[in-house]
Amino acid sequence: MSTTSEVRNGSTSAPARRRDPRLDVLKGVLIGGVVLGHFLETSGGQAPDGLYSGWSSEPQRAVLTALYIVHMPLFVLLAGVTASTRRRAHRIAQMVGLYLVLQVALLTLRGADVTPETLVHPVYGMWFLLAMAWWLAVLPLVRRLGRAALPVATLVSLVAVTAPVADTDVVAWARAACYLPFFVAGHLYGPALLRRTADVGSALVGPAVLVLGGVTSAVLVWGVDPRWYRGADTAGSMHDSPTVALAVRVVCFAAAVVCSLALLALVPRRQRVAEVLGRRSLAIYALHVPFVFAAQWWFEGRGIDAWPASAIAVLMTVASLALLAHPAFDTVLRRVGERMADVIISTVRSSAGASRTTALQGPADDADLRHHPHRQPSGPQQLIL
């Protein structure tokens, strides 16, 4: 999901000379992790009950823990790197438009009713599109605040997790708030971070692997509820105290930062397959969900042991990535997004123009019409013209 890359210093920005290929390599690695995580979640063989059943089986739980600690925070950080204020309104409309199209399609696929209520509660991974719209919306404020934006974003995230609100899915507000610091960090400091971790040398590979394994093991031993580091829950939805929610989020943030740095040290500058996946990450993210639903249906009730089920999930991941990396999917999806953005912006502008016209004209009363028979009552019919 990329826009023109920029190099930033505080609140100012300058066009980047060239897109860093390592950015696509990282996005490719992470989108592969996202897809693998979703297939592993469904491979437990039981219907979801709060969490997908893969979280109750080994080795799925260990792999899922390692993935979810780092893959979304770092993926959001990279989204911040590529985010730009150029055509910002269009990009927001594109994200919202794609969300609406895919949300309706997935609701229909699941046999659910399409209502205002279901439209504002994202199906599965569709939350990212709405969250991206939120992050783009606050981008001018991030630019204005400069270096102060990151502590402010962190404060917003920490306050949000203490909210006594049970409905955390509506318009993806909880996840948008949770990952906001990573988006801001990526926008302000991401390009420099990528440069500094590009050539760390093979000597750090071993320590980086140990860090990833150690943090994952610590989280597993501590028994942290996965819902905390999935980013979608708050004190209200977890029925826990704000103090506990705040403490767990701080720990999850620390784990995400440490593991992100370790993963950045491991990812090479060039890797052809990962680069291709990274350039197609929007289509892969948006379109792999129906395959996950099919996998969930296939795994349920089959009684496949955990290790073979995990292997099958890996094969499903490879097949889905190979298919969705075809440029045709990315092209079609972006065209749909562009078309939906045009429709949304045109509708908003028409509505705004109609409101201004109504406010300037005011309502025409009967006496006014009798004295000016050529004048028509102000209303929708007139404004459409």
PDB file of N, CA, C and O in Angstrom, residues 255-281:
ATOM      1  N   ALA A 255       7.764  -4.893  23.439  1.00  0.00           N
ATOM      2  CA  ALA A 255       8.064  -6.121  22.698  1.00  0.00           C
ATOM      3  C   ALA A 255       8.045  -5.857  21.199  1.00  0.00           C
ATOM      4  O   ALA A 255       8.913  -6.350  20.450  1.00  0.00           O
ATOM      5  N   ALA A 256       7.062  -5.063  20.724  1.00  0.00           N
ATOM      6  CA  ALA A 256       6.960  -4.765  19.296  1.00  0.00           C
ATOM      7  C   ALA A 256       8.160  -3.974  18.809  1.00  0.00           C
ATOM      8  O   ALA A 256       8.695  -4.231  17.722  1.00  0.00           O
ATOM      9  N   VAL A 257       8.600  -3.002  19.585  1.00  0.00           N
ATOM     10  CA  VAL A 257       9.747  -2.175  19.180  1.00  0.00           C
ATOM     11  C   VAL A 257      11.012  -3.018  19.109  1.00  0.00           C
ATOM     12  O   VAL A 257      11.768  -2.964  18.121  1.00  0.00           O
ATOM     13  N   VAL A 258      11.273  -3.827  20.149  1.00  0.00           N
ATOM     14  CA  VAL A 258      12.480  -4.648  20.181  1.00  0.00           C
ATOM     15  C   VAL A 258      12.477  -5.650  19.033  1.00  0.00           C
ATOM     16  O   VAL A 258      13.491  -5.825  18.323  1.00  0.00           O
ATOM     17  N   CYS A 259      11.341  -6.307  18.819  1.00  0.00           N
ATOM     18  CA  CYS A 259      11.263  -7.313  17.746  1.00  0.00           C
ATOM     19  C   CYS A 259      11.319  -6.667  16.367  1.00  0.00           C
ATOM     20  O   CYS A 259      11.863  -7.252  15.419  1.00  0.00           O
ATOM     21  N   SER A 260      10.779  -5.479  16.223  1.00  0.00           N
ATOM     22  CA  SER A 260      10.854  -4.776  14.939  1.00  0.00           C
ATOM     23  C   SER A 260      12.299  -4.457  14.585  1.00  0.00           C
ATOM     24  O   SER A 260      12.736  -4.651  13.440  1.00  0.00           O
ATOM     25  N   LEU A 261      13.063  -3.977  15.560  1.00  0.00           N
ATOM     26  CA  LEU A 261      14.473  -3.692  15.315  1.00  0.00           C
ATOM     27  C   LEU A 261      15.231  -4.963  14.964  1.00  0.00           C
ATOM     28  O   LEU A 261      16.110  -4.966  14.074  1.00  0.00           O
ATOM     29  N   ALA A 262      14.906  -6.062  15.654  1.00  0.00           N
ATOM     30  CA  ALA A 262      15.574  -7.336  15.349  1.00  0.00           C
ATOM     31  C   ALA A 262      15.238  -7.810  13.944  1.00  0.00           C
ATOM     32  O   ALA A 262      16.120  -8.272  13.202  1.00  0.00           O
ATOM     33  N   LEU A 263      13.975  -7.682  13.548  1.00  0.00           N
ATOM     34  CA  LEU A 263      13.575  -8.115  12.204  1.00  0.00           C
ATOM     35  C   LEU A 263      14.204  -7.228  11.138  1.00  0.00           C
ATOM     36  O   LEU A 263      14.621  -7.714  10.075  1.00  0.00           O
ATOM     37  N   LEU A 264      14.297  -5.927  11.408  1.00  0.00           N
ATOM     38  CA  LEU A 264      14.954  -5.026  10.458  1.00  0.00           C
ATOM     39  C   LEU A 264      16.410  -5.422  10.247  1.00  0.00           C
ATOM     40  O   LEU A 264      16.958  -5.272   9.149  1.00  0.00           O
ATOM     41  N   ALA A 265      17.046  -5.930  11.291  1.00  0.00           N
ATOM     42  CA  ALA A 265      18.441  -6.361  11.173  1.00  0.00           C
ATOM     43  C   ALA A 265      18.578  -7.632  10.343  1.00  0.00           C
ATOM     44  O   ALA A 265      19.643  -7.897   9.774  1.00  0.00           O
ATOM     45  N   LEU A 266      17.504  -8.422  10.256  1.00  0.00           N
ATOM     46  CA  LEU A 266      17.569  -9.702   9.548  1.00  0.00           C
ATOM     47  C   LEU A 266      17.216  -9.595   8.066  1.00  0.00           C
ATOM     48  O   LEU A 266      17.685 -10.394   7.256  1.00  0.00           O
ATOM     49  N   VAL A 267      16.376  -8.632   7.708  1.00  0.00           N
ATOM     50  CA  VAL A 267      15.869  -8.557   6.334  1.00  0.00           C
ATOM     51  C   VAL A 267      16.931  -7.969   5.408  1.00  0.00           C
ATOM     52  O   VAL A 267      17.471  -6.890   5.683  1.00  0.00           O
ATOM     53  N   PRO A 268      17.242  -8.651   4.302  1.00  0.00           N
ATOM     54  CA  PRO A 268      18.293  -8.167   3.388  1.00  0.00           C
ATOM     55  C   PRO A 268      17.825  -6.975   2.559  1.00  0.00           C
ATOM     56  O   PRO A 268      16.643  -6.643   2.521  1.00  0.00           O
ATOM     57  N   ARG A 269      18.760  -6.349   1.890  1.00  0.00           N
ATOM     58  CA  ARG A 269      18.448  -5.196   1.052  1.00  0.00           C
ATOM     59  C   ARG A 269      17.661  -5.608  -0.186  1.00  0.00           C
ATOM     60  O   ARG A 269      16.765  -4.883  -0.629  1.00  0.00           O
ATOM     61  N   ARG A 270      17.986  -6.735  -0.745  1.00  0.00           N
ATOM     62  CA  ARG A 270      17.296  -7.206  -1.955  1.00  0.00           C
ATOM     63  C   ARG A 270      16.905  -8.665  -1.779  1.00  0.00           C
ATOM     64  O   ARG A 270      17.665  -9.463  -1.247  1.00  0.00           O
ATOM     65  N   GLN A 271      15.687  -8.976  -2.221  1.00  0.00           N
ATOM     66  CA  GLN A 271      15.206 -10.361  -2.261  1.00  0.00           C
ATOM     67  C   GLN A 271      14.033 -10.348  -3.239  1.00  0.00           C
ATOM     68  O   GLN A 271      12.982  -9.784  -2.956  1.00  0.00           O
ATOM     69  N   ARG A 272      14.231 -10.948  -4.390  1.00  0.00           N
ATOM     70  CA  ARG A 272      13.322 -10.745  -5.512  1.00  0.00           C
ATOM     71  C   ARG A 272      11.894 -11.138  -5.195  1.00  0.00           C
ATOM     72  O   ARG A 272      10.951 -10.395  -5.484  1.00  0.00           O
ATOM     73  N   VAL A 273      11.683 -12.317  -4.611  1.00  0.00           N
ATOM     74  CA  VAL A 273      10.324 -12.784  -4.336  1.00  0.00           C
ATOM     75  C   VAL A 273       9.630 -11.855  -3.345  1.00  0.00           C
ATOM     76  O   VAL A 273       8.479 -11.455  -3.539  1.00  0.00           O
ATOM     77  N   ALA A 274      10.349 -11.494  -2.283  1.00  0.00           N
ATOM     78  CA  ALA A 274       9.759 -10.602  -1.281  1.00  0.00           C
ATOM     79  C   ALA A 274       9.449  -9.235  -1.875  1.00  0.00           C
ATOM     80  O   ALA A 274       8.432  -8.613  -1.529  1.00  0.00           O
ATOM     81  N   GLU A 275      10.296  -8.738  -2.772  1.00  0.00           N
ATOM     82  CA  GLU A 275      10.037  -7.449  -3.407  1.00  0.00           C
ATOM     83  C   GLU A 275       8.734  -7.479  -4.190  1.00  0.00           C
ATOM     84  O   GLU A 275       7.940  -6.539  -4.142  1.00  0.00           O
ATOM     85  N   VAL A 276       8.512  -8.557  -4.933  1.00  0.00           N
ATOM     86  CA  VAL A 276       7.274  -8.682  -5.712  1.00  0.00           C
ATOM     87  C   VAL A 276       6.063  -8.693  -4.784  1.00  0.00           C
ATOM     88  O   VAL A 276       5.069  -8.004  -5.016  1.00  0.00           O
ATOM     89  N   LEU A 277       6.147  -9.470  -3.721  1.00  0.00           N
ATOM     90  CA  LEU A 277       5.039  -9.525  -2.761  1.00  0.00           C
ATOM     91  C   LEU A 277       4.803  -8.154  -2.136  1.00  0.00           C
ATOM     92  O   LEU A 277       3.655  -7.750  -1.927  1.00  0.00           O
ATOM     93  N   GLY A 278       5.881  -7.436  -1.847  1.00  0.00           N
ATOM     94  CA  GLY A 278       5.746  -6.115  -1.251  1.00  0.00           C
ATOM     95  C   GLY A 278       5.059  -5.128  -2.176  1.00  0.00           C
ATOM     96  O   GLY A 278       4.238  -4.315  -1.728  1.00  0.00           O
ATOM     97  N   ARG A 279       5.372  -5.187  -3.457  1.00  0.00           N
ATOM     98  CA  ARG A 279       4.735  -4.280  -4.413  1.00  0.00           C
ATOM     99  C   ARG A 279       3.265  -4.626  -4.618  1.00  0.00           C
ATOM    100  O   ARG A 279       2.477  -3.778  -5.037  1.00  0.00           O
ATOM    101  N   ARG A 280       2.884  -5.863  -4.318  1.00  0.00           N
ATOM    102  CA  ARG A 280       1.486  -6.290  -4.493  1.00  0.00           C
ATOM    103  C   ARG A 280       0.768  -6.421  -3.148  1.00  0.00           C
ATOM    104  O   ARG A 280      -0.252  -7.081  -3.036  1.00  0.00           O
ATOM    105  N   SER A 281       1.299  -5.804  -2.105  1.00  0.00           N
ATOM    106  CA  SER A 281       0.788  -6.043  -0.754  1.00  0.00           C
ATOM    107  C   SER A 281      -0.670  -5.619  -0.583  1.00  0.00           C
ATOM    108  O   SER A 281      -1.409  -6.230   0.182  1.00  0.00           O
TER     109      SER A 281
END
